[in-house]
Short mmCIF file of C-alpha atoms in Angstrom, two decimals:
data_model
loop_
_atom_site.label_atom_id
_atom_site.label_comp_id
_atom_site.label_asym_id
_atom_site.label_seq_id
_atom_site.Cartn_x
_atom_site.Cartn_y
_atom_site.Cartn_z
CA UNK A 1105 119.36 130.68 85.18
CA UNK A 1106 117.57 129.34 88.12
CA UNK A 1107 119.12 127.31 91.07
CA UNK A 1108 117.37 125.51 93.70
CA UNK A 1109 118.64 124.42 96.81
CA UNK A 1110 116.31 122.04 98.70
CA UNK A 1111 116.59 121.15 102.39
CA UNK A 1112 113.85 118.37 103.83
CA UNK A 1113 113.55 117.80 107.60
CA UNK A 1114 110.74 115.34 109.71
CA UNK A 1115 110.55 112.60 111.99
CA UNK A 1116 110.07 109.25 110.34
CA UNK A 1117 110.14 105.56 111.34
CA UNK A 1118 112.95 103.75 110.06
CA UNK A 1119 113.58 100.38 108.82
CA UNK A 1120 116.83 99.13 110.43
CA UNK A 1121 116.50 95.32 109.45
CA UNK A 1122 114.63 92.21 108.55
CA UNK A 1123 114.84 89.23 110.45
CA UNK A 1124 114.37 86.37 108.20
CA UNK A 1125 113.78 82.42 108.66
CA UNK A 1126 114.64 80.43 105.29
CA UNK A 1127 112.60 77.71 106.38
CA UNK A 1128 109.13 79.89 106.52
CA UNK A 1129 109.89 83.52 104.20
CA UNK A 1130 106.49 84.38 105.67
CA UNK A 1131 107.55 84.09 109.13
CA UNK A 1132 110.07 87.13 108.75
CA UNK A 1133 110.08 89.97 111.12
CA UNK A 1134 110.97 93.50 110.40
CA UNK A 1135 113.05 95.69 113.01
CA UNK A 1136 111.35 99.46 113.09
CA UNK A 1137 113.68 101.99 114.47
CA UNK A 1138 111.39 104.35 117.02
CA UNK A 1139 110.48 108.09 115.56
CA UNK A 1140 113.82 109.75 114.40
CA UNK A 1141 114.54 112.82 112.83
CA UNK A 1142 115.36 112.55 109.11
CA UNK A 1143 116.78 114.89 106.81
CA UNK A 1144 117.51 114.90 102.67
CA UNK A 1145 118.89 117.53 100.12
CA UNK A 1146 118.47 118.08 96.85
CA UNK A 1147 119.63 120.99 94.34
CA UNK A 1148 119.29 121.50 90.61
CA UNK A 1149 120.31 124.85 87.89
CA UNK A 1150 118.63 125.28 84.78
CA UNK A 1151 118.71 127.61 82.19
CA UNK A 1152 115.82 128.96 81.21
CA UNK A 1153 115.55 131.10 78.03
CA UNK A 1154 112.67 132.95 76.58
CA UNK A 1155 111.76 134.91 73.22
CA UNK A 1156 109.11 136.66 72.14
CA UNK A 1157 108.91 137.74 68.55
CA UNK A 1158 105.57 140.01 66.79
CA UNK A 1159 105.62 140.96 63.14
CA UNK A 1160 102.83 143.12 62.36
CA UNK A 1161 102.76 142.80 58.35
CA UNK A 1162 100.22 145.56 58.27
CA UNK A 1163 96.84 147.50 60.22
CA UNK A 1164 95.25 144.01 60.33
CA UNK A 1165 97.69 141.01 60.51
CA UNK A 1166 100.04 140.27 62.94
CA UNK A 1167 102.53 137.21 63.25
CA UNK A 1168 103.35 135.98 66.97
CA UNK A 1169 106.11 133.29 67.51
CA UNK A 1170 107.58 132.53 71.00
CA UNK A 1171 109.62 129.80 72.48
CA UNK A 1172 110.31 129.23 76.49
CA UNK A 1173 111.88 126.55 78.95
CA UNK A 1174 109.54 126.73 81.46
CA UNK A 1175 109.91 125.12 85.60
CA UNK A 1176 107.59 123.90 87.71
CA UNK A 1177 108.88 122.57 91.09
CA UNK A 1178 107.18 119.79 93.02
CA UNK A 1179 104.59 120.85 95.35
CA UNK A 1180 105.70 120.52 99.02
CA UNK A 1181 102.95 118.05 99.84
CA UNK A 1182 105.36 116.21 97.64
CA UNK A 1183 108.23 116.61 99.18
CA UNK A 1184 107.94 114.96 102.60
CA UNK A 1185 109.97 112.34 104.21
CA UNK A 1186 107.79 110.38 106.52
CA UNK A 1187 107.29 106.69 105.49
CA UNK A 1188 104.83 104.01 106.81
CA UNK A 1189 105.66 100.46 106.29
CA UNK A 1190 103.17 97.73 105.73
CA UNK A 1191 105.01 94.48 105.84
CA UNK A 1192 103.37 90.83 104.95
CA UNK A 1193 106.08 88.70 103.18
CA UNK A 1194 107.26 87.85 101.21
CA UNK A 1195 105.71 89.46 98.21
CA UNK A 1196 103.16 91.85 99.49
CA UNK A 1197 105.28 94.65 101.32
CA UNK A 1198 104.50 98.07 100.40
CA UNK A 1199 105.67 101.27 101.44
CA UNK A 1200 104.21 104.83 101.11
CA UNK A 1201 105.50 108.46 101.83
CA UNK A 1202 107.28 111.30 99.78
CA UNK A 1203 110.16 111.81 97.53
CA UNK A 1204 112.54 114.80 98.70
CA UNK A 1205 114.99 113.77 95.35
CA UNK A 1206 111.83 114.62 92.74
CA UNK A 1207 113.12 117.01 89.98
CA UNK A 1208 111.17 119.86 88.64
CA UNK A 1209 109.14 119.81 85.92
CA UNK A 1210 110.48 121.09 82.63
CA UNK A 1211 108.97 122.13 79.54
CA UNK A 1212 110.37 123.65 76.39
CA UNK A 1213 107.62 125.45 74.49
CA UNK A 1214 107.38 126.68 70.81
CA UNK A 1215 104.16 128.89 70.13
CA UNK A 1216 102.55 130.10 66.78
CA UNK A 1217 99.79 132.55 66.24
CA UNK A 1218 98.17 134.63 63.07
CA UNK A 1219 96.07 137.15 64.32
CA UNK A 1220 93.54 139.14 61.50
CA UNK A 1221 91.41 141.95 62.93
CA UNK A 1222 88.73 142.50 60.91
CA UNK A 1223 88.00 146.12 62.67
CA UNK A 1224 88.97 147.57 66.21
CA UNK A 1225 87.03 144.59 68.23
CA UNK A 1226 86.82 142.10 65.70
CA UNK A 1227 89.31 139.60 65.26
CA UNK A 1228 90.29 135.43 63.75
CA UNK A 1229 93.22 134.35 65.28
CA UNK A 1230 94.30 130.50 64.65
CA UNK A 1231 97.68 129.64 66.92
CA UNK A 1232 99.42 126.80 67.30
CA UNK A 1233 101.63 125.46 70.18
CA UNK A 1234 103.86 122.32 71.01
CA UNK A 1235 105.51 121.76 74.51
CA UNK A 1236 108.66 118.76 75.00
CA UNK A 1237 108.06 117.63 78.60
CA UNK A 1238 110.29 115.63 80.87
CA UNK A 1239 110.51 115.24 84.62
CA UNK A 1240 106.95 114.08 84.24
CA UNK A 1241 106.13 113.59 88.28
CA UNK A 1242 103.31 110.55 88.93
CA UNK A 1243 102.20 109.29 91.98
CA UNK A 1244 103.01 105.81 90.96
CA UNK A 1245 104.21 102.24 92.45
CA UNK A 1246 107.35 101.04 91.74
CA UNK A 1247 109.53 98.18 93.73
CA UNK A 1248 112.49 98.91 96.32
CA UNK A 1249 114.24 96.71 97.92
CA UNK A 1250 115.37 96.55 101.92
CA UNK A 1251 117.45 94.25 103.62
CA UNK A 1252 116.70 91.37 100.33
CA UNK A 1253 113.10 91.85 100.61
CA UNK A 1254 111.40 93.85 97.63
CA UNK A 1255 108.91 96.30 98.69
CA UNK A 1256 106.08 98.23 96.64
CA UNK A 1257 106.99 102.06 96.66
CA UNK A 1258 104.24 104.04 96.29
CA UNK A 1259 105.49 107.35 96.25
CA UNK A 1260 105.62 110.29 93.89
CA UNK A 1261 108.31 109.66 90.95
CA UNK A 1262 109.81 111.46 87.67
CA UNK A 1263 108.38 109.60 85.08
CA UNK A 1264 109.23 109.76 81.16
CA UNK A 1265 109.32 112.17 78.62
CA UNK A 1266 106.44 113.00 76.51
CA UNK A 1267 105.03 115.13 73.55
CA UNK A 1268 101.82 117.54 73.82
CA UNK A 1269 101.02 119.74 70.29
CA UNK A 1270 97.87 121.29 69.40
CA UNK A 1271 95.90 124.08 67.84
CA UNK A 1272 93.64 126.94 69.11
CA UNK A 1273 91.04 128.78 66.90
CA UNK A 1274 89.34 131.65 67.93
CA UNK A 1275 87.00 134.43 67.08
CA UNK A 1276 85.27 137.40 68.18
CA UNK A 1277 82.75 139.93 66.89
CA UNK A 1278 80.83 142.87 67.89
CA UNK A 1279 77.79 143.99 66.43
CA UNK A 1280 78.75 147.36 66.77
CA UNK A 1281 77.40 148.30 63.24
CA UNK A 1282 73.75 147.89 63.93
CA UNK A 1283 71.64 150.78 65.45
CA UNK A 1284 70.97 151.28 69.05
CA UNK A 1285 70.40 149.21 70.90
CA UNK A 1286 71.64 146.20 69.20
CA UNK A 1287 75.27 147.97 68.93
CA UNK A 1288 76.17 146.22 71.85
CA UNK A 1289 75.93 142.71 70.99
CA UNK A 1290 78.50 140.94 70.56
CA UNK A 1291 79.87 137.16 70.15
CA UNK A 1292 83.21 134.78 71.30
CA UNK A 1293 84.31 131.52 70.69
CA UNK A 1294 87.07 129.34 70.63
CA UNK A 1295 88.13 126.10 70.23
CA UNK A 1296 91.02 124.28 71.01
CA UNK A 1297 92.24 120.80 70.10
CA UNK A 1298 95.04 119.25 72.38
CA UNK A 1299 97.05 115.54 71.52
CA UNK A 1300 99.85 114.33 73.21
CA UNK A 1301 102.37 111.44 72.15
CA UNK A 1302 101.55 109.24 74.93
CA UNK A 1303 98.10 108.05 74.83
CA UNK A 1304 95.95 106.43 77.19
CA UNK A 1305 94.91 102.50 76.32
CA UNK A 1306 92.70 101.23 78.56
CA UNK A 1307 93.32 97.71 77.32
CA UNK A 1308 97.03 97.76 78.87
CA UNK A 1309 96.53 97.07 82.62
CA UNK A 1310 100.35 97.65 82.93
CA UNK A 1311 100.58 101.29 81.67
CA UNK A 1312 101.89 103.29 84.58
CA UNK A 1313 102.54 106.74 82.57
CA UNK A 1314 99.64 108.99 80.81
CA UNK A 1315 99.92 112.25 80.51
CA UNK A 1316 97.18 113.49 82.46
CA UNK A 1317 94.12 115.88 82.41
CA UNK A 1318 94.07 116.89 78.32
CA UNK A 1319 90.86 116.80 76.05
CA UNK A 1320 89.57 119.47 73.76
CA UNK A 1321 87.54 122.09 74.96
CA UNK A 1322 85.52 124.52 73.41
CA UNK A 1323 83.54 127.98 74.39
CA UNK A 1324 80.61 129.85 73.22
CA UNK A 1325 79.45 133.40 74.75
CA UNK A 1326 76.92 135.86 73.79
CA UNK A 1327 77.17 139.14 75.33
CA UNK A 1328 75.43 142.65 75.42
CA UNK A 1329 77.28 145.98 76.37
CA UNK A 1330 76.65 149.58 77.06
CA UNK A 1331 77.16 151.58 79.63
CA UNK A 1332 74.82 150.70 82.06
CA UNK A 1333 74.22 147.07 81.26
CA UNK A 1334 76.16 144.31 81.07
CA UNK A 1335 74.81 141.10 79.91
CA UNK A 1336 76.74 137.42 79.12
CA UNK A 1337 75.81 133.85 78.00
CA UNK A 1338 78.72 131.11 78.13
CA UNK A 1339 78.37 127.49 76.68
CA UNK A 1340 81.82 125.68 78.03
CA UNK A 1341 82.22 122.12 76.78
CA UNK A 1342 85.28 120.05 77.58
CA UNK A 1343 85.78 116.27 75.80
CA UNK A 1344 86.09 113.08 78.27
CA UNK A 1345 89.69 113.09 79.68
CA UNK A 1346 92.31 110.82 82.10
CA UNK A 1347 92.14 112.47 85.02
CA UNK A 1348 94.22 109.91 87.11
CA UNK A 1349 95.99 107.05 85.89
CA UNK A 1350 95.78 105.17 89.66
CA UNK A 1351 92.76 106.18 90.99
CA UNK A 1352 90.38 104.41 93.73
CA UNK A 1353 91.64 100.52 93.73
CA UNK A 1354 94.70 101.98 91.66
CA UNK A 1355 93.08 101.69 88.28
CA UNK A 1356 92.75 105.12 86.26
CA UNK A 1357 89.90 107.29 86.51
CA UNK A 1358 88.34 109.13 83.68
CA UNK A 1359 85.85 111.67 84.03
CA UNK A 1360 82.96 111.90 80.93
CA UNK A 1361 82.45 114.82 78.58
CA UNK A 1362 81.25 118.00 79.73
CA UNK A 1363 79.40 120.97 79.27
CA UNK A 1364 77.58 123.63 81.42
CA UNK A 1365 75.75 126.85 80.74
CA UNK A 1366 76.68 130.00 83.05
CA UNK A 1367 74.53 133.53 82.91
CA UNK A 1368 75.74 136.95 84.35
CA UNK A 1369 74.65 140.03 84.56
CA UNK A 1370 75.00 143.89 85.78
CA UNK A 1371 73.42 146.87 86.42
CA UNK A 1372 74.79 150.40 86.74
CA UNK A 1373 72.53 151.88 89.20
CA UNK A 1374 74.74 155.34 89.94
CA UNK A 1375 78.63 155.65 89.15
CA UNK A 1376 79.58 153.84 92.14
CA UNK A 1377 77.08 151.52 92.53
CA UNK A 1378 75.95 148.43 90.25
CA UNK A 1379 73.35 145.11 90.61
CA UNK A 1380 74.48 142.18 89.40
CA UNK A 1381 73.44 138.42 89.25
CA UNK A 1382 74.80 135.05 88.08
CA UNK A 1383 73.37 131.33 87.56
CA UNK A 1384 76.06 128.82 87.20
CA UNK A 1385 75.39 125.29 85.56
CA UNK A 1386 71.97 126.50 84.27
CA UNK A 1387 70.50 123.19 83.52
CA UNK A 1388 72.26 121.26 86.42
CA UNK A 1389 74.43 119.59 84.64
CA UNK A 1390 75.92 116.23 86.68
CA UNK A 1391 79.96 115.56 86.79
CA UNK A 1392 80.71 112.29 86.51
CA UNK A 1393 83.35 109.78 86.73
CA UNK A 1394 84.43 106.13 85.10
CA UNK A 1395 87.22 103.80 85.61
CA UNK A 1396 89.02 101.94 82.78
CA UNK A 1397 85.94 101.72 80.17
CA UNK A 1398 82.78 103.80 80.43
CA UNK A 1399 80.78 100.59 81.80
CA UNK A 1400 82.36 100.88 85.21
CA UNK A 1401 80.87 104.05 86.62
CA UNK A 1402 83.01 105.62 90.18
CA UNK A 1403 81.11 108.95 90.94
CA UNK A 1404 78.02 110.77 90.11
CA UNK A 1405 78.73 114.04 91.33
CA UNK A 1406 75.87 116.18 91.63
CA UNK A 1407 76.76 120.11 91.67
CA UNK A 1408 73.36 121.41 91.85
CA UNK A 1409 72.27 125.20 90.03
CA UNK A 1410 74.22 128.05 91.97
CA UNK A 1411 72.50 131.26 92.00
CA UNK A 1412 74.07 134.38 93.44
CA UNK A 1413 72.94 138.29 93.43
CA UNK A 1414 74.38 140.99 95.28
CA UNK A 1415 75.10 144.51 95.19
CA UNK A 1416 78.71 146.18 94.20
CA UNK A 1417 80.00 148.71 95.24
CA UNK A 1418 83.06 151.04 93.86
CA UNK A 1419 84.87 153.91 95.96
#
């Protein structure tokens, strides 16, 4: 069981009234209190179970099921109680600030694996998982209203409930069978698929709720082992995803497919002290961003090759 007790303090400008003429509704005139301090509480309990279960039905395959309730608080960036006003009536008065009342962030999670080895280091393992969200928290608009005036809150909220529910696949095999040398190669890769029950549809300009940052990824590495060198290769690739649903001009932003090559390395020059190297993004790969269809391009975001080499050293 977990309780939370939350306690918010700040200095904030207030809105104490709106003075209003019915002959002109654009001619109203808010009242602003000076800088005050402000305080809010907030407290929640949850019970959070867990249990982990492993069957191993012999030397080679083993059965993995878990389930969880999970918390994640707000962050306290979150959390704060300042407010700024920007009043032009009658129907284009917003407000902006932080939300001291958010609830956490709760999951229940259900997790499936089969696991084969094939010898000591090699291994097939497909697993399957599925998470019931709620307390989703968006930084979203909504409207509010003060003193018979409705104002545009944009503030953090708890939004909806949602689904996500996907599978994993992975492998991994060493070469250790071959003569030396070539004993130490080895190979990894996984991939993992990833839907969700609310989906994005950039054809609905009125969808406030996504459930953010999920695509399928998948990874690739080559490696070499023994003990004095260490050598890797990674392919990552990740599929376009949401990454905001208001963005820049509050439309979403989605960010394109990706993938980028990395290369590492080591050398064991005495017991205590090894060379190594890395190149990141190999072939300069280029991060970019689009708004609601690929056509409308936000940022090119160019990373550049990052090289490093250094010397390690182990007491």
């Amino acid at each position: 069981m977990v309780h939370t007790d939350l306690f918010a303090t700040g200095y904030s400008v207030t809105l104490t009234n709106i003075i209003q003429n019915p002959a002109d509704p654009t001619a109203a005139v808010p009242v602003y209190s000076p800088t005050v301090p402000v305080s809010a509480k907030n407290s929640y309990t949850y019970v959070l179970p867990t249990v982990n279960l492993r069957l191993d039905v012999n030397d080679q395959l083993v059965l993995r099921l878990a389930g969880s309730r999970t918390l994640t608080r707000p962050t306290l960036s979150r959390l704060g109680l300042s407010q700024d006003f920007t009043f032009r009536p009658p129907n284009s008065n917003t407000i902006s600030g932080g939300n001291p009342f958010l609830k956490p962030f709760l999951a229940w999670n259900a997790d499936a694996s089969v696991d084969y080895y094939l010898s000591r280091t090699n291994y097939v393992s497909l697993a399957g998982f599925y998470k019931k969200l709620e307390n989703f928290i968006i930084s979203g608009q909504q409207p509010e209203e003060y003193f018979g005036l409705t104002f545009l809150a944009n503030r953090p909220f708890n939004s909806q409930k949602g689904q996500v529910y996907g599978l994993e696949a992975s492998v991994q095999s060493t070469f250790d069978f071959l003569p030396a040398p070539f004993n130490g190669l080895g190979v990894t890769a996984n991939y993992t698929l990833v839907r969700s029950s609310i989906r994005f549809d950039p054809s609905l300009s009125n969808q406030t709720f996504n459930v953010e940052g999920l695509s399928d990824t998948a990874n690739f590495v080559l490696f070499y082992e023994n003990s004095l060198l260490q050598l890797r290769g990674a392919y990552n690739w990740r599929a376009p995803f949401l990454r905001q649903t208001f963005g820049p001009q509050s439309e979403p932003e989605n960010i394109f497919g990706y993938s980028q090559i990395d290369l590492s390395g080591s050398f064991k020059v005495t017991p205590n002290v090894s060379l190594y190297a890395e190149v990141l993004n190999l072939t300069n790969r280029k991060f970019r961003s689009y708004s609601r269809f690929e056509e409308r391009l936000i940022t090119v975001s160019d990373q550049g090759r990052r090289v490093t080499a250094g010397l390690r050293f182990n007491f």
